[in-house]
XYZ file of C-alpha atoms in Angstrom:
339
model
C 120.365 96.976 111.510
C 118.386 95.579 114.432
C 115.428 97.754 115.380
C 115.101 97.905 119.167
C 111.737 98.416 120.845
C 111.819 100.610 123.965
C 109.175 101.023 126.647
C 108.455 104.490 128.146
C 110.681 103.689 131.138
C 113.580 103.258 128.682
C 113.422 106.771 127.228
C 117.044 107.548 128.152
C 118.356 104.660 126.062
C 116.209 105.708 123.091
C 117.438 109.292 123.452
C 121.049 108.139 123.271
C 120.380 106.750 119.811
C 119.010 110.129 118.695
C 122.074 111.847 120.113
C 124.248 109.535 118.010
C 122.428 110.592 114.848
C 120.234 107.516 114.543
C 116.490 107.247 113.875
C 113.940 106.435 116.586
C 110.189 106.231 115.991
C 108.086 107.812 118.715
C 104.426 107.888 119.788
C 102.153 110.912 119.738
C 98.429 111.297 120.342
C 97.887 111.299 116.554
C 100.205 108.779 114.839
C 103.732 107.466 115.370
C 106.496 109.753 114.089
C 109.975 108.946 112.774
C 112.392 110.897 114.926
C 115.810 112.342 114.146
C 117.801 115.212 115.646
C 116.434 118.237 113.767
C 119.830 119.966 113.978
C 121.790 117.002 112.570
C 121.619 117.235 108.763
C 122.978 113.726 108.229
C 120.343 112.243 110.554
C 117.546 114.228 108.898
C 118.559 112.991 105.450
C 118.369 109.411 106.735
C 114.669 109.991 107.459
C 113.976 110.541 103.761
C 115.930 107.411 102.861
C 114.218 105.189 105.450
C 110.736 106.329 104.393
C 111.401 106.627 100.658
C 110.139 110.198 101.037
C 110.607 112.960 98.414
C 113.202 115.460 99.622
C 111.010 118.507 98.893
C 108.355 117.290 101.358
C 109.100 119.319 104.523
C 109.279 117.797 107.989
C 107.485 118.778 111.193
C 109.756 119.723 114.089
C 108.568 118.333 117.424
C 109.468 120.309 120.535
C 109.043 119.963 124.277
C 108.382 123.664 124.938
C 107.746 127.049 123.347
C 111.245 128.271 124.186
C 112.656 125.831 121.642
C 110.423 127.259 118.912
C 111.649 130.748 119.763
C 115.261 129.631 119.158
C 114.478 128.982 115.513
C 111.416 131.021 114.526
C 111.002 134.734 114.058
C 109.101 136.469 116.896
C 105.759 134.773 117.466
C 102.583 136.720 116.816
C 99.842 137.287 119.378
C 97.695 134.796 117.467
C 100.419 132.151 117.694
C 100.778 132.637 121.436
C 97.031 132.384 121.949
C 96.923 129.139 119.978
C 99.891 127.716 121.862
C 98.167 128.478 125.156
C 94.898 126.930 123.952
C 96.100 123.819 122.110
C 99.649 122.857 123.123
C 100.497 120.185 123.910
C 98.097 118.791 121.335
C 97.361 117.939 117.684
C 98.049 121.391 116.224
C 101.102 122.039 114.045
C 101.930 125.660 113.238
C 104.104 126.996 110.433
C 106.299 129.982 111.287
C 108.856 132.049 109.403
C 112.368 131.121 110.458
C 115.345 133.166 111.516
C 117.860 133.176 108.612
C 119.785 129.892 108.541
C 118.020 128.548 111.637
C 117.281 125.121 110.139
C 118.834 123.242 107.256
C 116.931 122.986 103.946
C 116.763 119.231 104.551
C 114.200 120.024 107.280
C 112.347 122.848 105.546
C 112.243 121.580 101.954
C 114.245 124.681 101.054
C 111.586 127.087 102.342
C 112.074 129.979 104.771
C 109.393 128.488 107.025
C 109.102 125.405 109.226
C 106.305 123.543 110.969
C 106.440 123.038 114.754
C 104.404 120.863 117.096
C 104.316 120.119 120.818
C 102.855 116.579 120.970
C 100.535 115.467 123.758
C 102.460 112.356 124.786
C 104.448 112.218 128.004
C 106.879 109.564 126.760
C 107.792 111.589 123.677
C 108.170 114.839 125.613
C 110.547 112.954 127.930
C 112.393 111.631 124.852
C 112.869 115.124 123.406
C 114.100 116.463 126.737
C 116.496 113.559 127.209
C 117.862 113.968 123.673
C 118.286 117.719 124.369
C 117.224 118.612 120.850
C 114.056 119.117 118.837
C 113.287 116.140 116.620
C 111.815 115.952 113.157
C 108.868 113.606 112.982
C 107.104 112.621 109.772
C 104.848 109.605 110.128
C 106.899 106.459 110.782
C 105.843 104.507 107.709
C 106.865 103.856 104.144
C 106.042 107.033 102.245
C 102.548 106.960 100.756
C 101.259 104.118 102.945
C 98.686 104.434 105.758
C 100.151 106.163 108.795
C 101.107 103.964 111.783
C 98.984 104.073 114.921
C 100.842 101.282 116.780
C 104.472 100.265 117.175
C 103.641 97.056 115.263
C 102.697 99.177 112.229
C 106.086 100.902 112.428
C 107.903 97.569 112.625
C 105.978 96.305 109.607
C 107.289 99.142 107.439
C 110.651 100.061 108.948
C 112.045 97.033 110.777
C 115.771 96.911 110.071
C 115.772 100.432 108.601
C 115.736 102.425 111.863
C 117.533 102.053 115.190
C 114.572 102.041 117.558
C 110.901 102.483 118.380
C 109.501 103.982 121.581
C 106.321 101.949 122.164
C 103.531 103.650 124.110
C 100.615 101.619 122.774
C 97.943 102.647 120.244
C 97.508 106.339 119.490
C 94.325 108.112 120.604
C 93.390 110.481 117.766
C 94.465 108.357 114.794
C 94.751 111.079 112.127
C 97.661 113.465 111.873
C 97.663 116.916 113.430
C 95.997 119.970 111.965
C 98.623 122.029 110.106
C 98.016 125.785 110.335
C 100.105 128.219 108.303
C 100.816 131.328 110.355
C 103.499 132.659 108.006
C 100.931 134.406 105.811
C 98.647 137.404 106.375
C 95.593 135.180 106.824
C 96.017 131.895 108.708
C 95.332 128.864 106.529
C 94.761 125.211 107.321
C 97.027 123.205 105.024
C 96.020 119.851 106.501
C 92.819 119.301 108.510
C 92.983 117.451 111.819
C 91.331 117.179 115.201
C 91.719 120.914 115.879
C 89.066 122.425 113.621
C 88.907 125.759 111.829
C 86.069 126.938 114.059
C 88.057 126.088 117.187
C 91.034 128.069 115.867
C 88.870 131.018 114.851
C 87.282 131.137 118.296
C 90.732 131.564 119.850
C 92.294 134.108 117.475
C 89.128 136.025 116.526
C 89.768 136.042 112.781
C 88.759 133.837 109.824
C 90.909 130.912 108.720
C 91.284 129.708 105.136
C 90.401 126.049 104.780
C 90.769 125.178 101.088
C 94.545 124.954 100.693
C 95.122 121.212 100.984
C 96.909 120.676 97.643
C 99.770 122.186 95.615
C 100.753 121.801 91.972
C 103.345 119.386 90.608
C 106.073 122.053 90.406
C 105.366 123.702 93.777
C 107.132 122.924 97.038
C 104.565 121.995 99.721
C 104.714 123.871 103.039
C 103.299 120.893 104.922
C 103.118 117.101 104.564
C 100.221 115.583 102.641
C 99.712 118.435 100.158
C 101.405 117.046 97.052
C 102.192 113.357 97.043
C 100.054 110.241 97.234
C 99.290 109.461 100.870
C 97.678 106.874 103.140
C 97.125 104.300 100.378
C 96.893 100.578 101.207
C 97.734 97.888 98.670
C 94.020 97.408 97.970
C 91.799 99.852 96.080
C 89.521 101.760 98.438
C 85.975 102.688 97.360
C 84.210 105.354 99.416
C 80.543 104.615 100.160
C 79.073 108.085 100.518
C 75.598 107.469 101.955
C 73.974 104.925 104.245
C 71.403 104.156 101.543
C 74.227 103.163 99.155
C 75.354 100.221 101.273
C 72.835 97.624 99.955
C 73.996 98.277 96.383
C 77.659 98.277 97.429
C 77.292 94.948 99.212
C 75.374 93.481 96.266
C 78.323 94.444 94.070
C 80.703 92.869 96.603
C 78.728 89.593 96.570
C 79.179 89.386 92.795
C 82.970 89.479 93.039
C 84.991 86.283 92.936
C 87.520 87.525 95.503
C 87.238 88.626 99.162
C 86.146 92.240 99.755
C 86.959 94.362 102.800
C 84.217 96.365 104.479
C 85.114 99.236 106.843
C 82.079 100.796 108.503
C 80.487 101.704 111.810
C 78.764 99.113 113.961
C 75.385 100.501 112.889
C 76.114 99.929 109.199
C 77.565 96.479 109.859
C 74.582 95.398 111.950
C 71.916 96.881 109.672
C 73.183 95.235 106.496
C 73.680 91.577 105.645
C 77.314 91.112 104.645
C 77.971 88.612 101.840
C 80.032 85.550 102.708
C 83.053 86.871 100.802
C 83.230 90.107 102.841
C 85.583 90.637 105.777
C 84.472 93.428 108.100
C 86.496 95.918 110.128
C 84.555 98.011 112.626
C 85.057 101.783 112.643
C 83.238 101.978 115.961
C 80.239 104.178 116.573
C 80.985 107.633 115.174
C 83.449 109.851 113.335
C 85.717 110.080 116.378
C 86.217 106.329 116.645
C 86.343 106.037 112.848
C 89.192 108.565 112.712
C 91.058 106.672 115.410
C 90.635 103.351 113.567
C 90.891 104.358 109.899
C 94.604 103.735 109.381
C 94.529 100.603 111.535
C 91.780 99.215 109.308
C 93.644 99.968 106.100
C 96.761 98.362 107.543
C 94.735 95.372 108.740
C 93.917 94.502 105.153
C 97.533 95.102 104.074
C 99.057 92.980 106.827
C 96.596 90.157 107.361
C 94.614 89.420 104.201
C 94.776 89.147 100.428
C 91.916 91.589 99.895
C 92.306 93.798 96.816
C 89.183 95.977 97.199
C 87.818 97.767 100.256
C 84.447 99.472 100.757
C 84.762 102.243 103.349
C 82.155 104.461 104.954
C 82.141 108.228 104.410
C 81.228 110.872 106.996
C 80.024 114.444 106.731
C 83.020 116.730 106.112
C 82.425 118.906 109.170
C 84.543 119.195 112.293
C 86.683 116.067 112.711
C 84.912 114.680 109.639
C 86.962 117.054 107.485
C 90.168 115.364 108.661
C 88.695 111.880 108.274
C 87.481 112.555 104.732
C 90.763 114.242 103.774
C 92.640 111.032 104.655
C 90.002 108.700 103.201
C 89.830 110.544 99.889
C 93.608 110.336 99.540
C 93.592 106.653 100.510
C 91.008 105.988 97.819
C 92.525 108.262 95.196
C 89.172 110.109 95.231
C 87.419 106.892 94.101
C 83.782 106.632 95.195
C 81.436 103.688 94.842
C 78.735 104.607 92.351
C 75.359 102.922 92.429
């Protein structure tokens, strides 16, 4: 299969592929998603095959408007409507209970709930409208690898496996959307993202659970990223927790006989002397730029070098830092550099 690359002006042609049951990757403000007609079971099953994704890992349904959600979900609560008004379009995914038989188990992982999102990307909203159907959209990468933040990342993983890619340049947020479960009595964040718990609580006026990011081996996850290995590059990532740990980490790197990757902010890179065998990747100036660049950095070392070990800077797990550290910890397999 030849994977075609479409520009935003070519949305109609990309939508025709979706209508024919084929797969088209699409841009969002977070990462690139792998799109298929959410009502076409055969197309949805192809998503799992193309990604090498476990079939009990549910998919997020991307919509162009709230009316589409209401076709599939049970009546939306007041809290849901407040959140939709505050954060859609945007990086907030919400899980709702479904009307009986509304979506195939291939989309839901066999659950009676589904996750919905209205992405903040004009090209993708136009794609959904032109296809005249909601589209499923897990990250457009090989399952378990760092999520794609450019069309080139998608091509690296899925070239020849999918029909097309809608290219709208690099994504802005860089980490996947916040996933909020609204199918339970108390809302719970199942995956942290740019929309924080405090921001959600300020809108709905009630507390949100924040410690439900993992499920057991025999449980079916309600959202992506809760069960399986995620975001891992070929190299081993070591998290450097504190600024004062960098001298020791770089001393260790200098003692290695192979190149070492270093992912850190400009301040860390400028304040420390990097050994000759280290290749740096800037995470910018703060947690916002670091979140936007994290996956690109991990993919940089996968695509362009032979580096087998990466030292990567940690941030405080507050606000957007919670999303950044969630992804970094999974990329590293919870492995931290110890002095």
